[in-house]
Short mmCIF file of N, CA and C in Angstrom, two decimals:
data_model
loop_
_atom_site.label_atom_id
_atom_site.label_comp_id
_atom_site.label_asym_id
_atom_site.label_seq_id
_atom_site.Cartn_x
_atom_site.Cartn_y
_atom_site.Cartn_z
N UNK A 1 57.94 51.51 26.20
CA UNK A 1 57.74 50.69 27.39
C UNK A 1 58.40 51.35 28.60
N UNK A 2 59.86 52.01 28.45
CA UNK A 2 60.19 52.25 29.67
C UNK A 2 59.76 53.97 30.03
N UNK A 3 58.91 54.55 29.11
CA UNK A 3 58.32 55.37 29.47
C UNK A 3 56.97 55.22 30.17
N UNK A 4 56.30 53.84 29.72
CA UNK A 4 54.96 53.48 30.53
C UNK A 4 55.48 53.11 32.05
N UNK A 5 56.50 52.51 32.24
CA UNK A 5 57.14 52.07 33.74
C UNK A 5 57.22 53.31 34.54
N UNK A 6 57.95 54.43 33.43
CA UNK A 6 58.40 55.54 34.87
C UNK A 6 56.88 56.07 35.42
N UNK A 7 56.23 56.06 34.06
CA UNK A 7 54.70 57.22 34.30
C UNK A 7 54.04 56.14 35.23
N UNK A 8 54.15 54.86 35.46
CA UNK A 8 52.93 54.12 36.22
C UNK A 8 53.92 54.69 37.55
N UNK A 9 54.98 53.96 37.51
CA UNK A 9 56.38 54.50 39.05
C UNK A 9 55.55 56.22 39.30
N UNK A 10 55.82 56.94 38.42
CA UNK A 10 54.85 58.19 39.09
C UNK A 10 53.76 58.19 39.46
N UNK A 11 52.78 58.08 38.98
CA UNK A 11 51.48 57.82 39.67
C UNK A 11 51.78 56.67 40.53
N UNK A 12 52.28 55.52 40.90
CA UNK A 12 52.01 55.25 42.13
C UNK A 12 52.60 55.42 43.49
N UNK A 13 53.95 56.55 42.57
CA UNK A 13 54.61 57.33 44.19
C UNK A 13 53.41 58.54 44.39
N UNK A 14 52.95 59.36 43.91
CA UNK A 14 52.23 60.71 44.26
C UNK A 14 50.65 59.92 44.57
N UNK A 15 50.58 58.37 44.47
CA UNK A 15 49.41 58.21 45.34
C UNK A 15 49.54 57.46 46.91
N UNK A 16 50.96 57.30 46.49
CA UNK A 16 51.53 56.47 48.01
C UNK A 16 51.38 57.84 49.02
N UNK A 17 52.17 59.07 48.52
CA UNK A 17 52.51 60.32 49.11
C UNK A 17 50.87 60.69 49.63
N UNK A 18 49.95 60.66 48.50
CA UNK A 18 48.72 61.49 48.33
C UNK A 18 48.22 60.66 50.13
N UNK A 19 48.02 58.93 49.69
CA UNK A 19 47.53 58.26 51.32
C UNK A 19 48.04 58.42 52.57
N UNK A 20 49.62 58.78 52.55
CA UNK A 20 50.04 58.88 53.62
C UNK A 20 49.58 60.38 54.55
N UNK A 21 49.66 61.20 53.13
CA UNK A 21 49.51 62.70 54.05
C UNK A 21 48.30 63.17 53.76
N UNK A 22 47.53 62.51 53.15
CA UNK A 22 46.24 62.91 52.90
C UNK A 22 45.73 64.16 51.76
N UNK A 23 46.66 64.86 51.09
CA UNK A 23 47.23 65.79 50.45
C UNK A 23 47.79 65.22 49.24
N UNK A 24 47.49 65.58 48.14
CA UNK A 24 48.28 65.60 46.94
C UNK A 24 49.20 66.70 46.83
N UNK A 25 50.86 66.57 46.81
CA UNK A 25 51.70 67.42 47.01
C UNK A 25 51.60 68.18 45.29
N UNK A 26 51.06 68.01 44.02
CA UNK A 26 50.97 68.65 42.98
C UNK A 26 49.57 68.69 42.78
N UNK A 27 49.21 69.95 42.03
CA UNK A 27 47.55 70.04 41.58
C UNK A 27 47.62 69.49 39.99
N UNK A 28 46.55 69.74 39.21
CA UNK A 28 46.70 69.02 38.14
C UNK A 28 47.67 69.58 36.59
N UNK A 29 48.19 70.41 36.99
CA UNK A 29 49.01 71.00 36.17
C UNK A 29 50.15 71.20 36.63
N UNK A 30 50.84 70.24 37.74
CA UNK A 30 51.83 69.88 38.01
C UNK A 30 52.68 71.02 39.09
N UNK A 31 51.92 72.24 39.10
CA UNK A 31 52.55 72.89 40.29
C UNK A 31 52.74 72.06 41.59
N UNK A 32 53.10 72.73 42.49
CA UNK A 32 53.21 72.55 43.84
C UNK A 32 51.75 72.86 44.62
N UNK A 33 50.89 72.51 45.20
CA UNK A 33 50.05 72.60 45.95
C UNK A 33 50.47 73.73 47.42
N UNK A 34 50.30 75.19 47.45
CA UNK A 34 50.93 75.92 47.88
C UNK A 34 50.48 75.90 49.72
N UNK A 35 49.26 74.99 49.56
CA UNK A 35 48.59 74.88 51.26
C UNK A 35 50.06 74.07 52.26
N UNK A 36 50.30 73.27 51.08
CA UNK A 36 51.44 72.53 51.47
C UNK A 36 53.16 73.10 52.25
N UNK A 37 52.99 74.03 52.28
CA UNK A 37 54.05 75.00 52.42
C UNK A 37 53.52 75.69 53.62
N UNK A 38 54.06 75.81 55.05
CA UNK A 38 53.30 76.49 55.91
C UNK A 38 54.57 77.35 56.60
N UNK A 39 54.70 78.30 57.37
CA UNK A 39 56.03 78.39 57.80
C UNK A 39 56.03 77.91 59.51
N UNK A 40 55.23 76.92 59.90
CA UNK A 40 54.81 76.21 60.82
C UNK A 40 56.02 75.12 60.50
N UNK A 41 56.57 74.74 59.50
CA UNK A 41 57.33 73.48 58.68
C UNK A 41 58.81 73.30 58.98
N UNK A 42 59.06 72.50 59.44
CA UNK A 42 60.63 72.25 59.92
C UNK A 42 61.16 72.68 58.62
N UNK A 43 62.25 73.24 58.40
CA UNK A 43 63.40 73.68 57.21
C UNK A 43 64.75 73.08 57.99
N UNK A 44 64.95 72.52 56.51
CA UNK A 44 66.50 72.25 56.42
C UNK A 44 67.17 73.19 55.21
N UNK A 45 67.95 73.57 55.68
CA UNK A 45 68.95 74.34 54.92
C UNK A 45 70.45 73.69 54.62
N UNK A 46 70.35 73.53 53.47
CA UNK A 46 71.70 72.46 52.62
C UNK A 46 72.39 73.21 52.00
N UNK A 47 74.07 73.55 52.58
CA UNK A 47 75.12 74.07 51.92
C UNK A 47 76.08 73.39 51.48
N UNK A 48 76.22 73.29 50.21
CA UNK A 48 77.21 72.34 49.81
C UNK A 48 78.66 73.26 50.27
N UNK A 49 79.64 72.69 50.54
CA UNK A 49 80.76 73.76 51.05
C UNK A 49 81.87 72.69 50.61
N UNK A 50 83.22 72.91 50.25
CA UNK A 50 84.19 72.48 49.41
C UNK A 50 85.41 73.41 49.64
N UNK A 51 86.78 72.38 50.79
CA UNK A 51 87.75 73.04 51.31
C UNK A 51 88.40 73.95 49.80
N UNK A 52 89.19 75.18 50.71
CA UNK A 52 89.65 76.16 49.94
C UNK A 52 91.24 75.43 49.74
N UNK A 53 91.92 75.64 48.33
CA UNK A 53 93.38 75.18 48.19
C UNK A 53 93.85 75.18 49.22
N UNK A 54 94.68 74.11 49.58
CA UNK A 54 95.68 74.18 50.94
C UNK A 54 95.40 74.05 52.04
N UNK A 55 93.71 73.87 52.24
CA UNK A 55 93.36 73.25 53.66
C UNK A 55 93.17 71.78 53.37
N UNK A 56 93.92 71.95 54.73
CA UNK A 56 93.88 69.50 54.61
C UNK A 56 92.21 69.27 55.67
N UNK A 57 91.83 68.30 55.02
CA UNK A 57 90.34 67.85 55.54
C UNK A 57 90.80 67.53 57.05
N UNK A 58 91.77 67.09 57.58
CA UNK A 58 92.59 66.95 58.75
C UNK A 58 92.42 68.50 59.77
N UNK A 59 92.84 69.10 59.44
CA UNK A 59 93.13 70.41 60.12
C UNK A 59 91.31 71.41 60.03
N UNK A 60 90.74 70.76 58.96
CA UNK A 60 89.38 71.21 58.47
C UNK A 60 88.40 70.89 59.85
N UNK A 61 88.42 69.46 59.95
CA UNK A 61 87.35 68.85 60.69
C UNK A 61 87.98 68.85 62.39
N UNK A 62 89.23 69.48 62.64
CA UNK A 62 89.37 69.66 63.80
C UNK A 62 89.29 70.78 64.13
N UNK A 63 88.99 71.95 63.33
CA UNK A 63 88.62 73.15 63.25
C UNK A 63 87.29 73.07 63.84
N UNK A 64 86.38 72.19 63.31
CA UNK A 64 84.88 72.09 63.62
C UNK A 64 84.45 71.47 64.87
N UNK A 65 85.30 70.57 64.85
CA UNK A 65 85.34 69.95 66.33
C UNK A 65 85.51 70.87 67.38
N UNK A 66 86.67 71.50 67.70
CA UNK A 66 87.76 72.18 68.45
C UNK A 66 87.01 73.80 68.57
N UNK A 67 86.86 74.05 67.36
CA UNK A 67 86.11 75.52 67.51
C UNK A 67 84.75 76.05 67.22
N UNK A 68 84.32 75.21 65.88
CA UNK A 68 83.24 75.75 65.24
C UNK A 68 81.99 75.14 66.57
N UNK A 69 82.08 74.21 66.54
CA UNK A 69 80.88 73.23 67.08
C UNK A 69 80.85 74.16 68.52
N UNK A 70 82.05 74.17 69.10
CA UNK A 70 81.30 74.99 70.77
C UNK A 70 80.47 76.48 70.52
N UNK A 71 81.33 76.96 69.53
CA UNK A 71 80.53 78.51 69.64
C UNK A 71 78.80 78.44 68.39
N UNK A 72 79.17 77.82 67.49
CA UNK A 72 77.72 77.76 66.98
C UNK A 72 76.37 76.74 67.08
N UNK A 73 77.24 75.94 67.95
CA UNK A 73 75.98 74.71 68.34
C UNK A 73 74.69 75.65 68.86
N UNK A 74 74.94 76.33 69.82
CA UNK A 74 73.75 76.77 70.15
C UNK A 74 73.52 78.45 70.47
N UNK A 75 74.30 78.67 69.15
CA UNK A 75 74.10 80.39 68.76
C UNK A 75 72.70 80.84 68.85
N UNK A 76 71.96 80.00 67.83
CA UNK A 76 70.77 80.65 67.11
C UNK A 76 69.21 79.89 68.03
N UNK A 77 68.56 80.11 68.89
CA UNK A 77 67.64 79.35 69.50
C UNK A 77 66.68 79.36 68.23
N UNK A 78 66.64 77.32 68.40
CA UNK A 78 65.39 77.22 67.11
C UNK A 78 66.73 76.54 65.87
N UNK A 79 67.35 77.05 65.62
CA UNK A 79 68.29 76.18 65.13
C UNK A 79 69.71 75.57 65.24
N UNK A 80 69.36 74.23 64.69
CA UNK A 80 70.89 73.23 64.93
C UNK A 80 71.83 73.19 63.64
N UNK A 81 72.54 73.74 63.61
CA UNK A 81 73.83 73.86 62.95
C UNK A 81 74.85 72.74 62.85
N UNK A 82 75.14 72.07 61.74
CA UNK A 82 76.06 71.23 61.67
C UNK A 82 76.75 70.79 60.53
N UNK A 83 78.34 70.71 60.78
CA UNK A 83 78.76 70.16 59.46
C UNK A 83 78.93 68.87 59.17
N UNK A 84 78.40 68.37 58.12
CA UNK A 84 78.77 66.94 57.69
C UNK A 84 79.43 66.71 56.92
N UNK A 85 80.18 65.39 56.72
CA UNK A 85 81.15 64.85 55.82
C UNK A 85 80.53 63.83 55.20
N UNK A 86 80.32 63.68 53.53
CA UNK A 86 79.93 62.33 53.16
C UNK A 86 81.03 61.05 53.49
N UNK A 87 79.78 59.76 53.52
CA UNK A 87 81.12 59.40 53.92
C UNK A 87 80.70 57.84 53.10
N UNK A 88 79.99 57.88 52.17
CA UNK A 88 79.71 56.97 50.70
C UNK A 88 79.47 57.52 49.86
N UNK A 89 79.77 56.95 49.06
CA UNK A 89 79.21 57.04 47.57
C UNK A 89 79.89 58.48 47.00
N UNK A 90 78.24 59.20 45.88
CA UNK A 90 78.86 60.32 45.34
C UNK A 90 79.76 61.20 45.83
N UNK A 91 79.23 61.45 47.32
CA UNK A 91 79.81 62.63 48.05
C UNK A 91 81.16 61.92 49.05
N UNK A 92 81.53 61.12 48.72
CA UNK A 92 82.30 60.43 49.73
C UNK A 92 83.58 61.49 49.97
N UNK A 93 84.08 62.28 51.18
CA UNK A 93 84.81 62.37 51.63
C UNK A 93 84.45 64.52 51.39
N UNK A 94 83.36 64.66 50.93
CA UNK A 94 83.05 66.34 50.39
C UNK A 94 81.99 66.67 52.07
N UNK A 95 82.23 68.23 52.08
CA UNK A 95 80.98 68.11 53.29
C UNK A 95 80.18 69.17 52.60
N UNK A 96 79.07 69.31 53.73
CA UNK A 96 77.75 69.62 53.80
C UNK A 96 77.51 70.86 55.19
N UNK A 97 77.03 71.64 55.36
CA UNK A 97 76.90 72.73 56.09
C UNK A 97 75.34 72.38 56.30
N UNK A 98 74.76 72.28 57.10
CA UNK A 98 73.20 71.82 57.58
C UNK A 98 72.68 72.66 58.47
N UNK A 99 71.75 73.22 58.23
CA UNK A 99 71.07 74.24 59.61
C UNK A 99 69.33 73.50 59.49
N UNK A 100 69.11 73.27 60.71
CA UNK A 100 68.00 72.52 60.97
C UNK A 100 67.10 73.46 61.74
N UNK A 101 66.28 74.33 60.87
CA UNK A 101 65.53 75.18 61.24
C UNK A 101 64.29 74.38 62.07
N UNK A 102 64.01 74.55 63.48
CA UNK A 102 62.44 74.53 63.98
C UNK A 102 61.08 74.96 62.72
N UNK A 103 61.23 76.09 62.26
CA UNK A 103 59.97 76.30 61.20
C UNK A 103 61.14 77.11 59.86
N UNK A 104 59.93 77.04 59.11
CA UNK A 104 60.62 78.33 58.26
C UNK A 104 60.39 80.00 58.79
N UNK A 105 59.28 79.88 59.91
CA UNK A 105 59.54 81.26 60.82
C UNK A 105 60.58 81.40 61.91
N UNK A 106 61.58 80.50 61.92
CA UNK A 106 62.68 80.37 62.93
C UNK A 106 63.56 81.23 61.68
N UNK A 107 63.62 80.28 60.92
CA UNK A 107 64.51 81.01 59.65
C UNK A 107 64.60 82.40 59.02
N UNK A 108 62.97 82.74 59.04
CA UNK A 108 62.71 84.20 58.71
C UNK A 108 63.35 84.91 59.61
N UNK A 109 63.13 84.69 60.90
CA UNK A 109 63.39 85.54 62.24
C UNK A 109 65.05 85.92 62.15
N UNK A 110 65.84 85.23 61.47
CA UNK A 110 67.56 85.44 61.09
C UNK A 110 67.55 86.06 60.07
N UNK A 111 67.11 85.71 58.75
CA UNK A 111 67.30 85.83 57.14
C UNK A 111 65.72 86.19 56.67
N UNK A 112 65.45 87.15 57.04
CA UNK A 112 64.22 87.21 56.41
C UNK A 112 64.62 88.02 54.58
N UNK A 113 65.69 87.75 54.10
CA UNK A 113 65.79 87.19 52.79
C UNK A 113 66.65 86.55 52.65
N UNK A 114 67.16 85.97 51.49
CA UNK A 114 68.67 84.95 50.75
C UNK A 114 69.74 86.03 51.65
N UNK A 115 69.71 86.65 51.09
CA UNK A 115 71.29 87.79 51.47
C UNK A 115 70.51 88.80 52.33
N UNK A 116 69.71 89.01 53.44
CA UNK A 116 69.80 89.92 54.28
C UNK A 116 69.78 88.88 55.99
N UNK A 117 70.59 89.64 56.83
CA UNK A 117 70.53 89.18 58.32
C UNK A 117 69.54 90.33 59.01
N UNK A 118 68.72 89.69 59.93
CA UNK A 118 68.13 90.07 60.39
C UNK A 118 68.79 91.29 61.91
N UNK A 119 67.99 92.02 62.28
CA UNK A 119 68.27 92.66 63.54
C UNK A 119 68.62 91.37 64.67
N UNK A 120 67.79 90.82 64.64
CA UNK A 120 67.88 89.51 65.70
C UNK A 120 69.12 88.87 65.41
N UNK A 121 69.38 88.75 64.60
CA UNK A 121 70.87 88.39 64.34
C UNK A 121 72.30 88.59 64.33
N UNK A 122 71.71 89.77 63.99
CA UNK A 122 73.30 90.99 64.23
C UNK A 122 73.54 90.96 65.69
N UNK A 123 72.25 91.62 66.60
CA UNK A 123 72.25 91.81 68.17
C UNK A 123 73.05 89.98 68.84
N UNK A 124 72.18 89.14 68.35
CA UNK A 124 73.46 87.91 69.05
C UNK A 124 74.81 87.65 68.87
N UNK A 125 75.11 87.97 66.94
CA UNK A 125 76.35 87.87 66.68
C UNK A 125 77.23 89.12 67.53
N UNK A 126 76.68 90.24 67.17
CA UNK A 126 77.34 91.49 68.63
C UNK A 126 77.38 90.93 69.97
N UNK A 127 76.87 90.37 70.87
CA UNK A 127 76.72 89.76 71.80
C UNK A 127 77.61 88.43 72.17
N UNK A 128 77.72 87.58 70.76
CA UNK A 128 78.77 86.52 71.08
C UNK A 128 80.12 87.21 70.80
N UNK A 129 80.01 88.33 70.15
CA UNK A 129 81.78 89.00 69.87
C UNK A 129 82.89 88.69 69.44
N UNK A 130 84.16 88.23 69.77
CA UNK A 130 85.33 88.03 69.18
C UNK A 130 84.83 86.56 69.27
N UNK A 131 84.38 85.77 69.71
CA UNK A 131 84.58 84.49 69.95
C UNK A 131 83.66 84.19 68.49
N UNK A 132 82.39 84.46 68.17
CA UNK A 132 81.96 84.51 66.76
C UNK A 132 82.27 84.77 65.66
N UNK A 133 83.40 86.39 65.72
CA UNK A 133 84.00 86.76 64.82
C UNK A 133 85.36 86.20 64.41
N UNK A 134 85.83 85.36 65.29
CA UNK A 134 87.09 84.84 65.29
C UNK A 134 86.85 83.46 63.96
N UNK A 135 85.31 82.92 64.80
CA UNK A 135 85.00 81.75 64.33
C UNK A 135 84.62 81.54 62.60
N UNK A 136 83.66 82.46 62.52
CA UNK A 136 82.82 83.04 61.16
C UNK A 136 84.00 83.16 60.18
N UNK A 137 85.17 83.83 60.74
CA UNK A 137 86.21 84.31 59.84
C UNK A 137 86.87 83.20 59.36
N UNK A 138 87.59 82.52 60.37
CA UNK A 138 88.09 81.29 60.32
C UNK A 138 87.58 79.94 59.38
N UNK A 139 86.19 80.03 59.45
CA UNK A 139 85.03 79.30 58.34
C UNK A 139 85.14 79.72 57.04
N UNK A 140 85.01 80.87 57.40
CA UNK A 140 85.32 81.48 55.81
C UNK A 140 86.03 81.45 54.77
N UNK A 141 87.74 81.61 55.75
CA UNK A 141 88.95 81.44 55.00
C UNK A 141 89.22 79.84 54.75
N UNK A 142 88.12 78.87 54.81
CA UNK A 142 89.15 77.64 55.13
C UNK A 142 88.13 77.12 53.77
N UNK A 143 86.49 77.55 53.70
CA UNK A 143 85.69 76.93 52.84
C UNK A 143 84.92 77.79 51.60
N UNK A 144 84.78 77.49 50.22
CA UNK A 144 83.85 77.52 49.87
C UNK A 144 82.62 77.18 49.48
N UNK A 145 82.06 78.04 49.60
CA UNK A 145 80.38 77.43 49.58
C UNK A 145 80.27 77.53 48.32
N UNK A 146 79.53 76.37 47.36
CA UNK A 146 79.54 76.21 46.18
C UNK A 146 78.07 76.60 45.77
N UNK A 147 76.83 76.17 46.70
CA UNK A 147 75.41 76.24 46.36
C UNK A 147 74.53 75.96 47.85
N UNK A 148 73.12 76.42 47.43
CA UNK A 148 72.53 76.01 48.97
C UNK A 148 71.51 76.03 48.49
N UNK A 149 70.37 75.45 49.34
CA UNK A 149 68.81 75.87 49.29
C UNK A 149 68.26 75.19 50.56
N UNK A 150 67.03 75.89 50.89
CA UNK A 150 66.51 75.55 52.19
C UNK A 150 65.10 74.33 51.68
N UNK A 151 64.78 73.28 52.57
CA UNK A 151 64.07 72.52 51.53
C UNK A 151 62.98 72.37 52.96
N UNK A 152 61.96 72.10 52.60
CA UNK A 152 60.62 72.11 53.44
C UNK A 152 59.84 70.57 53.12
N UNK A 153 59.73 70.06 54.10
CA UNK A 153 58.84 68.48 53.73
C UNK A 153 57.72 68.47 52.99
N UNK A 154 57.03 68.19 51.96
CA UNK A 154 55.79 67.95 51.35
C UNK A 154 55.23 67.48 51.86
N UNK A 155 54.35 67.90 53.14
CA UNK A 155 53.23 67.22 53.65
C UNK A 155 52.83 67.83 54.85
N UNK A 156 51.23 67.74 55.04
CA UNK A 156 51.08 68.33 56.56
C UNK A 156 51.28 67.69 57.42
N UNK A 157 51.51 68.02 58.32
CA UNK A 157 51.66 67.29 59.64
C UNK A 157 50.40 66.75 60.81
#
């Protein structure tokens, strides 16, 4: 029985999804429907990040306030950068590193892979200088990043 509940709960979320966007986000063998993926597509990029021994969440989030937020708010044209703090439930009191890509070709244009920076990227970070390098460093030593992935909406627009 509570396997007939979840399977009807599935079919009638992927037909709620299917009416709204007109698109079935899976084909019939359960892939991903790849039309669905455009790099036209807002990206969010989710870093889970988790203070390093001996930094107080105190001295953390006035770091971000005080330094991080003026120099990277508006480093990258096309994306918004921001750190969050949960502040219920599972994640209550852990943060989050968020980059709110315009497309996933905003994103390419920085990282056109996982681990490579782009020319376009280097030339601004050279350009913002000690005030970036001061900052980047400072981020670094205070957090680790535990996991990430960039996630794209299921649906056309």
């Amino acid at each position: 029985m509570r396997f007939f509940a979840l399977a009807s709960l599935a079919v009638v979320t992927v037909a709620a999804v299917s009416g709204t966007t007109g698109v079935a986000p899976f084909d019939r063998s359960g892939a991903m429907i790849e039309e669905n993926r455009s790099v036209d597509q807002r990206l969010l990029g989710i870093h889970y990040i988790s203070l390093k021994d001996g930094v107080k969440p105190e001295d953390f989030e006035r770091f971000v306030v005080e330094e991080w937020n003026p120099v990277a708010r508006d480093l990258l044209p096309g994306i918004d950068w921001m750190i969050l703090k949960g502040e219920r439930n599972a994640r209550d009191g852990e943060y989050l590193a968020v980059f709110d890509a315009q497309s996933v070709s905003v994103r390419d244009r920085y990282w056109p892979s996982p681990e490579e920076n782009s020319e376009a990227l280097t030339a601004i970070l050279e350009t913002c200088g000690e005030a970036c390098t001061s900052v980047f460093n400072r981020y670094s030593i205070m957090i680790e990043e535990t996991r990430y992935a960039d996630y794209v909406r299921i649906a056309r627009d």
